[in-house]
CSV table of N, CA, C and O in Angstrom, one decimal:
chain,number,residue,atom,x,y,z
A,1,UNK,N,-6.2,16.7,10.6
A,1,UNK,CA,-5.8,15.3,10.8
A,1,UNK,C,-6.0,14.5,9.6
A,1,UNK,O,-7.0,14.7,8.8
A,2,UNK,N,-5.1,13.6,9.3
A,2,UNK,CA,-5.2,12.7,8.2
A,2,UNK,C,-5.1,11.3,8.6
A,2,UNK,O,-4.4,10.9,9.5
A,3,UNK,N,-5.9,10.4,8.0
A,3,UNK,CA,-5.9,9.0,8.3
A,3,UNK,C,-6.0,8.2,7.0
A,3,UNK,O,-6.5,8.6,6.0
A,4,UNK,N,-5.4,7.0,7.1
A,4,UNK,CA,-5.5,6.0,6.0
A,4,UNK,C,-6.3,4.8,6.5
A,4,UNK,O,-6.0,4.3,7.6
A,5,UNK,N,-7.2,4.4,5.7
A,5,UNK,CA,-8.1,3.2,6.1
A,5,UNK,C,-7.9,2.2,5.0
A,5,UNK,O,-8.2,2.4,3.8
A,6,UNK,N,-7.4,1.0,5.5
A,6,UNK,CA,-7.2,-0.1,4.5
A,6,UNK,C,-8.3,-1.1,4.6
A,6,UNK,O,-9.0,-1.3,5.6
A,7,UNK,N,-8.4,-1.9,3.5
A,7,UNK,CA,-9.4,-3.0,3.5
A,7,UNK,C,-8.9,-4.0,2.5
A,7,UNK,O,-8.1,-3.7,1.6
A,8,UNK,N,-9.4,-5.2,2.6
A,8,UNK,CA,-9.2,-6.2,1.6
A,8,UNK,C,-8.3,-7.4,1.9
A,8,UNK,O,-8.2,-8.3,1.1
A,9,UNK,N,-7.8,-7.4,3.1
A,9,UNK,CA,-6.9,-8.5,3.4
A,9,UNK,C,-7.8,-9.8,3.7
A,9,UNK,O,-9.0,-9.7,3.7
A,10,UNK,N,-7.1,-10.9,3.9
A,10,UNK,CA,-7.8,-12.1,4.2
A,10,UNK,C,-6.9,-13.3,4.0
A,10,UNK,O,-5.7,-13.2,3.7
A,11,UNK,N,-7.6,-14.5,3.9
A,11,UNK,CA,-6.9,-15.8,3.7
A,11,UNK,C,-7.2,-16.2,2.2
A,11,UNK,O,-8.4,-16.1,1.8
A,12,UNK,N,-6.2,-16.6,1.6
A,12,UNK,CA,-6.3,-17.0,0.2
A,12,UNK,C,-5.4,-18.2,-0.1
A,12,UNK,O,-4.3,-18.3,0.6
A,13,UNK,N,-5.7,-19.0,-1.0
A,13,UNK,CA,-4.9,-20.2,-1.3
A,13,UNK,C,-3.7,-19.7,-2.2
A,13,UNK,O,-3.9,-18.8,-3.0
A,14,UNK,N,-2.6,-20.5,-2.2
A,14,UNK,CA,-1.6,-20.2,-3.2
A,14,UNK,C,-2.1,-20.2,-4.6
A,14,UNK,O,-2.9,-21.0,-5.0
A,15,UNK,N,-1.6,-19.2,-5.4
A,15,UNK,CA,-2.1,-19.0,-6.7
A,15,UNK,C,-3.3,-18.1,-6.8
A,15,UNK,O,-3.7,-17.7,-8.0
A,16,UNK,N,-3.9,-17.8,-5.7
A,16,UNK,CA,-5.1,-16.9,-5.7
A,16,UNK,C,-4.8,-15.5,-5.8
A,16,UNK,O,-3.6,-15.0,-6.0
A,17,UNK,N,-5.9,-14.7,-5.7
A,17,UNK,CA,-5.7,-13.2,-5.8
A,17,UNK,C,-6.5,-12.5,-4.7
A,17,UNK,O,-7.4,-13.0,-4.1
A,18,UNK,N,-6.0,-11.3,-4.4
A,18,UNK,CA,-6.6,-10.4,-3.5
A,18,UNK,C,-6.4,-9.0,-4.0
A,18,UNK,O,-5.5,-8.7,-4.7
A,19,UNK,N,-7.3,-8.1,-3.6
A,19,UNK,CA,-7.2,-6.7,-3.9
A,19,UNK,C,-7.3,-5.9,-2.6
A,19,UNK,O,-8.3,-6.0,-1.8
A,20,UNK,N,-6.3,-5.1,-2.3
A,20,UNK,CA,-6.3,-4.3,-1.2
A,20,UNK,C,-6.6,-2.8,-1.6
A,20,UNK,O,-6.3,-2.4,-2.7
A,21,UNK,N,-7.3,-2.1,-0.7
A,21,UNK,CA,-7.7,-0.7,-0.9
A,21,UNK,C,-7.2,0.1,0.3
A,21,UNK,O,-7.1,-0.4,1.4
A,22,UNK,N,-6.8,1.3,0.0
A,22,UNK,CA,-6.4,2.3,1.0
A,22,UNK,C,-6.9,3.7,0.6
A,22,UNK,O,-6.5,4.2,-0.4
A,23,UNK,N,-7.7,4.2,1.5
A,23,UNK,CA,-8.3,5.5,1.3
A,23,UNK,C,-7.8,6.5,2.3
A,23,UNK,O,-7.8,6.3,3.5
A,24,UNK,N,-7.3,7.6,1.8
A,24,UNK,CA,-6.8,8.7,2.6
A,24,UNK,C,-7.9,9.8,2.8
A,24,UNK,O,-8.6,10.1,1.8
A,25,UNK,N,-8.0,10.2,4.0
A,25,UNK,CA,-9.0,11.3,4.3
A,25,UNK,C,-8.4,12.3,5.3
A,25,UNK,O,-7.5,12.0,6.0
A,26,UNK,N,-9.1,13.5,5.2
A,26,UNK,CA,-8.6,14.5,6.1
A,26,UNK,C,-8.2,15.8,5.3
A,26,UNK,O,-8.6,16.0,4.2
A,27,UNK,N,-7.4,16.6,6.0
A,27,UNK,CA,-7.1,17.9,5.4
A,27,UNK,C,-5.9,17.8,4.5
A,27,UNK,O,-4.7,18.2,4.8
A,28,UNK,N,-6.1,17.2,3.3
A,28,UNK,CA,-5.0,16.9,2.4
A,28,UNK,C,-5.0,17.9,1.3
A,28,UNK,O,-6.0,18.1,0.6
A,29,UNK,N,-3.8,18.5,1.1
A,29,UNK,CA,-3.7,19.4,-0.1
A,29,UNK,C,-3.1,18.6,-1.3
A,29,UNK,O,-3.6,18.8,-2.4
A,30,UNK,N,-2.1,17.8,-1.0
A,30,UNK,CA,-1.5,17.0,-2.1
A,30,UNK,C,-0.9,15.8,-1.5
A,30,UNK,O,-0.2,15.8,-0.5
A,31,UNK,N,-1.0,14.7,-2.2
A,31,UNK,CA,-0.4,13.4,-1.9
A,31,UNK,C,0.9,13.3,-2.7
A,31,UNK,O,0.8,13.3,-3.9
A,32,UNK,N,2.0,13.2,-2.1
A,32,UNK,CA,3.3,13.2,-2.8
A,32,UNK,C,3.7,11.7,-3.2
A,32,UNK,O,4.1,11.5,-4.3
A,33,UNK,N,3.6,10.8,-2.2
A,33,UNK,CA,3.8,9.4,-2.5
A,33,UNK,C,2.7,8.6,-1.7
A,33,UNK,O,2.3,9.1,-0.7
A,34,UNK,N,2.3,7.5,-2.3
A,34,UNK,CA,1.4,6.6,-1.6
A,34,UNK,C,1.5,5.2,-2.1
A,34,UNK,O,1.7,5.0,-3.3
A,35,UNK,N,1.5,4.3,-1.2
A,35,UNK,CA,1.7,2.9,-1.6
A,35,UNK,C,1.6,1.9,-0.5
A,35,UNK,O,1.0,2.2,0.6
A,36,UNK,N,2.2,0.8,-0.7
A,36,UNK,CA,2.1,-0.3,0.2
A,36,UNK,C,3.4,-0.9,0.7
A,36,UNK,O,4.3,-1.0,-0.1
A,37,UNK,N,3.5,-1.2,1.9
A,37,UNK,CA,4.6,-1.9,2.5
A,37,UNK,C,4.1,-3.2,3.2
A,37,UNK,O,2.9,-3.3,3.4
A,38,UNK,N,4.9,-4.1,3.5
A,38,UNK,CA,4.5,-5.3,4.2
A,38,UNK,C,5.6,-5.7,5.2
A,38,UNK,O,6.7,-5.4,5.1
A,39,UNK,N,5.1,-6.4,6.3
A,39,UNK,CA,6.0,-6.9,7.3
A,39,UNK,C,5.5,-8.4,7.6
A,39,UNK,O,4.4,-8.6,8.1
A,40,UNK,N,6.4,-9.3,7.3
A,40,UNK,CA,6.2,-10.7,7.6
A,40,UNK,C,6.7,-11.0,9.0
A,40,UNK,O,7.6,-10.2,9.5
A,41,UNK,N,6.2,-12.0,9.7
A,41,UNK,CA,6.7,-12.4,11.0
A,41,UNK,C,8.2,-12.5,11.1
A,41,UNK,O,8.8,-13.2,10.3
A,42,UNK,N,8.9,-11.8,12.0
A,42,UNK,CA,10.3,-11.9,12.2
A,42,UNK,C,11.1,-11.2,11.1
A,42,UNK,O,12.4,-11.3,11.1
A,43,UNK,N,10.5,-10.4,10.3
A,43,UNK,CA,11.2,-9.7,9.2
A,43,UNK,C,10.9,-8.2,9.4
A,43,UNK,O,10.0,-7.8,10.0
A,44,UNK,N,11.8,-7.4,8.7
A,44,UNK,CA,11.6,-6.0,8.7
A,44,UNK,C,10.5,-5.6,7.7
A,44,UNK,O,10.3,-6.3,6.7
A,45,UNK,N,10.0,-4.4,7.9
A,45,UNK,CA,9.0,-3.9,6.9
A,45,UNK,C,9.7,-3.6,5.6
A,45,UNK,O,10.8,-3.0,5.6
A,46,UNK,N,9.0,-3.9,4.5
A,46,UNK,CA,9.6,-3.7,3.2
A,46,UNK,C,8.6,-3.1,2.3
A,46,UNK,O,7.4,-3.3,2.4
A,47,UNK,N,9.1,-2.3,1.3
A,47,UNK,CA,8.3,-1.7,0.3
A,47,UNK,C,7.8,-2.9,-0.6
A,47,UNK,O,8.5,-3.8,-1.0
A,48,UNK,N,6.5,-2.7,-1.0
A,48,UNK,CA,5.8,-3.6,-1.9
A,48,UNK,C,5.7,-2.9,-3.2
A,48,UNK,O,6.2,-3.3,-4.3
A,49,UNK,N,4.9,-1.8,-3.2
A,49,UNK,CA,4.7,-1.0,-4.4
A,49,UNK,C,4.2,0.4,-4.0
A,49,UNK,O,3.5,0.5,-3.0
A,50,UNK,N,4.6,1.4,-4.8
A,50,UNK,CA,4.1,2.8,-4.4
A,50,UNK,C,4.1,3.7,-5.7
A,50,UNK,O,4.9,3.4,-6.6
A,51,UNK,N,3.3,4.7,-5.6
A,51,UNK,CA,3.4,5.8,-6.5
A,51,UNK,C,4.4,6.8,-6.0
A,51,UNK,O,4.3,7.2,-4.8
A,52,UNK,N,5.2,7.4,-6.9
A,52,UNK,CA,6.2,8.4,-6.5
A,52,UNK,C,6.1,9.5,-7.4
A,52,UNK,O,6.3,9.4,-8.6
A,53,UNK,N,5.8,10.7,-6.9
A,53,UNK,CA,5.9,11.9,-7.7
A,53,UNK,C,5.1,11.9,-9.0
A,53,UNK,O,5.6,12.0,-10.1
A,54,UNK,N,3.8,11.6,-8.9
A,54,UNK,CA,3.0,11.6,-10.1
A,54,UNK,C,2.6,10.2,-10.4
A,54,UNK,O,2.1,9.4,-9.6
A,55,UNK,N,2.9,9.8,-11.6
A,55,UNK,CA,2.5,8.4,-12.1
A,55,UNK,C,3.6,7.4,-12.0
A,55,UNK,O,3.4,6.2,-12.4
A,56,UNK,N,4.8,7.8,-11.6
A,56,UNK,CA,5.9,6.8,-11.5
A,56,UNK,C,5.6,5.8,-10.4
A,56,UNK,O,5.0,6.2,-9.4
A,57,UNK,N,6.0,4.6,-10.6
A,57,UNK,CA,5.8,3.5,-9.6
A,57,UNK,C,7.1,2.8,-9.3
A,57,UNK,O,8.0,2.7,-10.1
A,58,UNK,N,7.2,2.3,-8.1
A,58,UNK,CA,8.3,1.4,-7.6
A,58,UNK,C,7.6,0.1,-7.2
A,58,UNK,O,6.6,0.1,-6.5
A,59,UNK,N,8.3,-1.0,-7.6
A,59,UNK,CA,7.8,-2.3,-7.1
A,59,UNK,C,9.0,-3.0,-6.5
A,59,UNK,O,10.1,-2.9,-7.0
A,60,UNK,N,8.7,-3.8,-5.5
A,60,UNK,CA,9.7,-4.8,-5.1
A,60,UNK,C,9.9,-5.8,-6.1
A,60,UNK,O,9.0,-6.2,-6.8
A,61,UNK,N,11.2,-6.3,-6.3
A,61,UNK,CA,11.5,-7.3,-7.3
A,61,UNK,C,10.6,-8.5,-7.1
A,61,UNK,O,10.2,-9.2,-8.1
A,62,UNK,N,10.4,-8.9,-5.9
A,62,UNK,CA,9.6,-10.1,-5.6
A,62,UNK,C,8.2,-10.1,-6.0
A,62,UNK,O,7.6,-11.2,-6.1
A,63,UNK,N,7.6,-8.9,-6.3
A,63,UNK,CA,6.2,-8.9,-6.7
A,63,UNK,C,6.0,-8.4,-8.1
A,63,UNK,O,4.9,-8.4,-8.6
A,64,UNK,N,7.1,-8.0,-8.8
A,64,UNK,CA,7.0,-7.6,-10.2
A,64,UNK,C,6.3,-8.6,-11.1
A,64,UNK,O,6.7,-9.8,-11.0
A,65,UNK,N,5.3,-8.2,-11.9
A,65,UNK,CA,4.7,-9.1,-12.7
A,65,UNK,C,3.5,-9.8,-12.1
A,65,UNK,O,2.7,-10.5,-12.8
A,66,UNK,N,3.4,-9.7,-10.8
A,66,UNK,CA,2.3,-10.4,-10.0
A,66,UNK,C,1.3,-9.3,-9.4
A,66,UNK,O,0.1,-9.5,-9.3
A,67,UNK,N,1.9,-8.3,-8.9
A,67,UNK,CA,1.1,-7.2,-8.2
A,67,UNK,C,1.1,-6.0,-9.1
A,67,UNK,O,2.0,-5.6,-9.8
A,68,UNK,N,-0.1,-5.3,-9.0
A,68,UNK,CA,-0.2,-4.0,-9.7
A,68,UNK,C,-0.8,-3.0,-8.8
A,68,UNK,O,-1.9,-3.2,-8.1
A,69,UNK,N,-0.2,-1.8,-8.7
A,69,UNK,CA,-0.7,-0.7,-7.9
A,69,UNK,C,-1.5,0.2,-8.9
A,69,UNK,O,-1.0,0.5,-10.0
A,70,UNK,N,-2.6,0.7,-8.4
A,70,UNK,CA,-3.4,1.7,-9.2
A,70,UNK,C,-4.0,2.7,-8.2
A,70,UNK,O,-3.9,2.5,-7.0
A,71,UNK,N,-4.6,3.7,-8.8
A,71,UNK,CA,-5.2,4.7,-7.9
A,71,UNK,C,-6.3,5.4,-8.5
A,71,UNK,O,-6.5,5.4,-9.7
A,72,UNK,N,-7.1,6.0,-7.6
A,72,UNK,CA,-8.2,6.9,-8.0
A,72,UNK,C,-8.0,8.2,-7.3
A,72,UNK,O,-8.2,8.4,-6.1
A,73,UNK,N,-7.4,9.2,-8.1
A,73,UNK,CA,-7.0,10.4,-7.5
A,73,UNK,C,-8.2,11.2,-6.9
A,73,UNK,O,-8.1,11.9,-5.9
A,74,UNK,N,-9.4,11.1,-7.5
A,74,UNK,CA,-10.6,11.8,-7.0
A,74,UNK,C,-11.0,11.3,-5.6
A,74,UNK,O,-11.6,12.0,-4.8
A,75,UNK,N,-10.6,10.0,-5.3
A,75,UNK,CA,-11.0,9.4,-4.0
A,75,UNK,C,-9.8,9.3,-3.1
A,75,UNK,O,-10.0,8.8,-2.0
A,76,UNK,N,-8.6,9.8,-3.5
A,76,UNK,CA,-7.4,9.7,-2.7
A,76,UNK,C,-7.2,8.2,-2.2
A,76,UNK,O,-6.9,8.0,-1.1
A,77,UNK,N,-7.4,7.3,-3.2
A,77,UNK,CA,-7.4,5.9,-2.9
A,77,UNK,C,-6.4,5.2,-3.8
A,77,UNK,O,-6.3,5.5,-5.0
A,78,UNK,N,-5.6,4.3,-3.2
A,78,UNK,CA,-4.8,3.4,-4.0
A,78,UNK,C,-5.2,2.0,-3.8
A,78,UNK,O,-5.8,1.6,-2.7
A,79,UNK,N,-5.0,1.2,-4.8
A,79,UNK,CA,-5.3,-0.2,-4.7
A,79,UNK,C,-4.1,-1.1,-5.0
A,79,UNK,O,-3.2,-0.6,-5.7
A,80,UNK,N,-4.1,-2.3,-4.5
A,80,UNK,CA,-3.0,-3.2,-4.8
A,80,UNK,C,-3.7,-4.5,-5.2
A,80,UNK,O,-4.3,-5.2,-4.4
A,81,UNK,N,-3.6,-4.8,-6.5
A,81,UNK,CA,-4.1,-6.1,-7.0
A,81,UNK,C,-3.0,-7.1,-6.9
A,81,UNK,O,-1.9,-6.9,-7.5
A,82,UNK,N,-3.2,-8.1,-6.2
A,82,UNK,CA,-2.2,-9.1,-6.0
A,82,UNK,C,-2.7,-10.4,-6.6
A,82,UNK,O,-3.7,-11.0,-6.2
A,83,UNK,N,-1.9,-10.9,-7.6
A,83,UNK,CA,-2.2,-12.1,-8.3
A,83,UNK,C,-1.2,-13.2,-8.1
A,83,UNK,O,0.0,-12.8,-7.7
A,84,UNK,N,-1.5,-14.4,-8.4
A,84,UNK,CA,-0.5,-15.5,-8.2
A,84,UNK,C,0.2,-15.4,-6.9
A,84,UNK,O,1.4,-15.5,-6.8
A,85,UNK,N,-0.6,-15.3,-5.8
A,85,UNK,CA,-0.1,-15.2,-4.5
A,85,UNK,C,0.7,-16.4,-4.1
A,85,UNK,O,0.3,-17.6,-4.4
A,86,UNK,N,1.8,-16.2,-3.3
A,86,UNK,CA,2.6,-17.3,-2.8
A,86,UNK,C,2.6,-17.2,-1.3
A,86,UNK,O,2.3,-16.2,-0.7
A,87,UNK,N,2.9,-18.4,-0.6
A,87,UNK,CA,3.0,-18.3,0.8
A,87,UNK,C,3.9,-17.3,1.4
A,87,UNK,O,3.6,-16.7,2.5
A,88,UNK,N,5.0,-17.0,0.7
A,88,UNK,CA,5.9,-16.0,1.1
A,88,UNK,C,5.4,-14.5,1.0
A,88,UNK,O,6.0,-13.6,1.5
A,89,UNK,N,4.2,-14.4,0.5
A,89,UNK,CA,3.5,-13.1,0.5
A,89,UNK,C,2.8,-12.8,1.7
A,89,UNK,O,2.2,-11.7,2.0
A,90,UNK,N,2.7,-13.8,2.6
A,90,UNK,CA,2.0,-13.7,3.9
A,90,UNK,C,2.7,-12.6,4.7
A,90,UNK,O,3.9,-12.7,5.0
A,91,UNK,N,1.9,-11.7,5.1
A,91,UNK,CA,2.4,-10.5,5.9
A,91,UNK,C,1.2,-9.6,6.3
A,91,UNK,O,0.1,-9.7,5.8
A,92,UNK,N,1.6,-8.7,7.2
A,92,UNK,CA,0.7,-7.5,7.4
A,92,UNK,C,1.0,-6.5,6.4
A,92,UNK,O,2.2,-6.1,6.3
A,93,UNK,N,0.1,-6.0,5.6
A,93,UNK,CA,0.3,-5.0,4.6
A,93,UNK,C,-0.2,-3.7,5.1
A,93,UNK,O,-1.3,-3.5,5.6
A,94,UNK,N,0.7,-2.7,5.0
A,94,UNK,CA,0.5,-1.4,5.5
A,94,UNK,C,0.4,-0.4,4.4
A,94,UNK,O,1.3,-0.4,3.5
A,95,UNK,N,-0.5,0.5,4.4
A,95,UNK,CA,-0.6,1.6,3.5
A,95,UNK,C,0.2,2.8,4.1
A,95,UNK,O,0.3,3.0,5.3
A,96,UNK,N,0.9,3.5,3.2
A,96,UNK,CA,1.7,4.6,3.6
A,96,UNK,C,1.5,5.8,2.7
A,96,UNK,O,1.4,5.6,1.4
A,97,UNK,N,1.5,7.0,3.2
A,97,UNK,CA,1.4,8.1,2.3
A,97,UNK,C,2.3,9.3,2.9
A,97,UNK,O,2.3,9.5,4.1
A,98,UNK,N,2.9,10.0,2.0
A,98,UNK,CA,3.6,11.2,2.4
A,98,UNK,C,2.9,12.3,1.7
A,98,UNK,O,2.7,12.3,0.4
A,99,UNK,N,2.4,13.3,2.5
A,99,UNK,CA,1.5,14.2,1.9
A,99,UNK,C,1.7,15.6,2.5
A,99,UNK,O,2.4,15.8,3.5
A,100,UNK,N,1.1,16.6,1.8
A,100,UNK,CA,1.1,18.0,2.3
A,100,UNK,C,-0.3,18.3,2.7
A,100,UNK,O,-1.3,18.1,2.0
A,101,UNK,N,-0.5,18.9,3.9
A,101,UNK,CA,-1.8,19.2,4.4
A,101,UNK,C,-2.2,20.6,3.9
A,101,UNK,O,-1.4,21.3,3.3
A,102,UNK,N,-3.5,20.9,4.2
A,102,UNK,CA,-4.0,22.2,3.8
A,102,UNK,C,-3.4,23.3,4.5
A,102,UNK,O,-3.5,24.5,4.1
A,103,UNK,N,-2.7,23.0,5.6
A,103,UNK,CA,-2.0,24.0,6.4
A,103,UNK,C,-0.5,24.0,6.0
A,103,UNK,O,0.3,24.5,6.8
A,104,UNK,N,-0.1,23.3,4.9
A,104,UNK,CA,1.2,23.2,4.4
A,104,UNK,C,2.2,22.5,5.3
A,104,UNK,O,3.4,22.8,5.3
A,105,UNK,N,1.7,21.6,6.1
A,105,UNK,CA,2.5,20.7,6.9
A,105,UNK,C,2.8,19.4,6.0
A,105,UNK,O,2.0,19.0,5.3
A,106,UNK,N,4.0,18.9,6.2
A,106,UNK,CA,4.4,17.7,5.5
A,106,UNK,C,4.3,16.5,6.5
A,106,UNK,O,4.9,16.6,7.6
A,107,UNK,N,3.5,15.5,6.2
A,107,UNK,CA,3.3,14.4,7.0
A,107,UNK,C,3.6,13.1,6.3
A,107,UNK,O,3.3,13.0,5.1
A,108,UNK,N,4.0,12.1,7.1
A,108,UNK,CA,4.0,10.7,6.7
A,108,UNK,C,3.1,10.0,7.5
A,108,UNK,O,3.2,10.0,8.8
A,109,UNK,N,2.2,9.3,6.9
A,109,UNK,CA,1.1,8.6,7.6
A,109,UNK,C,1.1,7.1,7.3
A,109,UNK,O,1.3,6.7,6.1
A,110,UNK,N,0.8,6.3,8.3
A,110,UNK,CA,0.6,4.9,8.1
A,110,UNK,C,-0.8,4.4,8.4
A,110,UNK,O,-1.4,4.9,9.3
A,111,UNK,N,-1.2,3.4,7.7
A,111,UNK,CA,-2.5,2.8,8.0
A,111,UNK,C,-2.3,1.8,9.1
A,111,UNK,O,-1.2,1.6,9.6
A,112,UNK,N,-3.4,1.2,9.6
A,112,UNK,CA,-3.4,0.3,10.7
A,112,UNK,C,-2.9,-1.1,10.3
A,112,UNK,O,-2.5,-1.9,11.2
A,113,UNK,N,-2.8,-1.4,9.1
A,113,UNK,CA,-2.4,-2.7,8.6
A,113,UNK,C,-3.5,-3.7,8.3
A,113,UNK,O,-4.5,-3.7,9.0
A,114,UNK,N,-3.3,-4.5,7.3
A,114,UNK,CA,-4.3,-5.5,7.0
A,114,UNK,C,-3.6,-6.8,6.7
A,114,UNK,O,-2.6,-6.9,6.0
A,115,UNK,N,-4.0,-7.9,7.4
A,115,UNK,CA,-3.3,-9.2,7.3
A,115,UNK,C,-3.7,-9.9,6.0
A,115,UNK,O,-4.9,-10.1,5.7
A,116,UNK,N,-2.7,-10.4,5.3
A,116,UNK,CA,-2.8,-11.2,4.1
A,116,UNK,C,-2.2,-12.6,4.5
A,116,UNK,O,-1.0,-12.6,4.8
A,117,UNK,N,-2.9,-13.6,4.4
A,117,UNK,CA,-2.4,-15.0,4.7
A,117,UNK,C,-2.6,-15.8,3.4
A,117,UNK,O,-3.7,-16.0,2.9
A,118,UNK,N,-1.5,-16.4,2.9
A,118,UNK,CA,-1.5,-17.2,1.7
A,118,UNK,C,-1.2,-18.7,2.2
A,118,UNK,O,-0.1,-18.9,2.6
A,119,UNK,N,-2.2,-19.5,2.2
A,119,UNK,CA,-2.0,-20.8,2.7
A,119,UNK,C,-3.1,-21.8,2.2
A,119,UNK,O,-4.2,-21.4,1.9
A,120,UNK,N,-2.7,-23.0,2.0
A,120,UNK,CA,-3.7,-24.0,1.6
A,120,UNK,C,-4.3,-24.7,2.8
A,120,UNK,O,-5.1,-25.6,2.6
């Protein structure tokens, strides 16, 4: 069994910063992709940032230059540093991972979500 545990959401004023963390645990052989999505009220879930196939990264255009994804491979953890936050960044942020288990199963796993609210 594999699970993702997120932390770091909360309320922040416009222009402020937050750092999200997501730790993967369980019978993991290899993490293929890992990153962050978000879903704002009334909108579809969208990619924010992720690692793809090693050290390559994808970012949504709306967060480029403000958000940075990083990771600690030893801890199977990814981080999302969010700077210069805007009210339109308000959403539930979900961690996502596509991985191979120790029994060679391919899984896509989602975290429970963490709420980020940007408001004055």
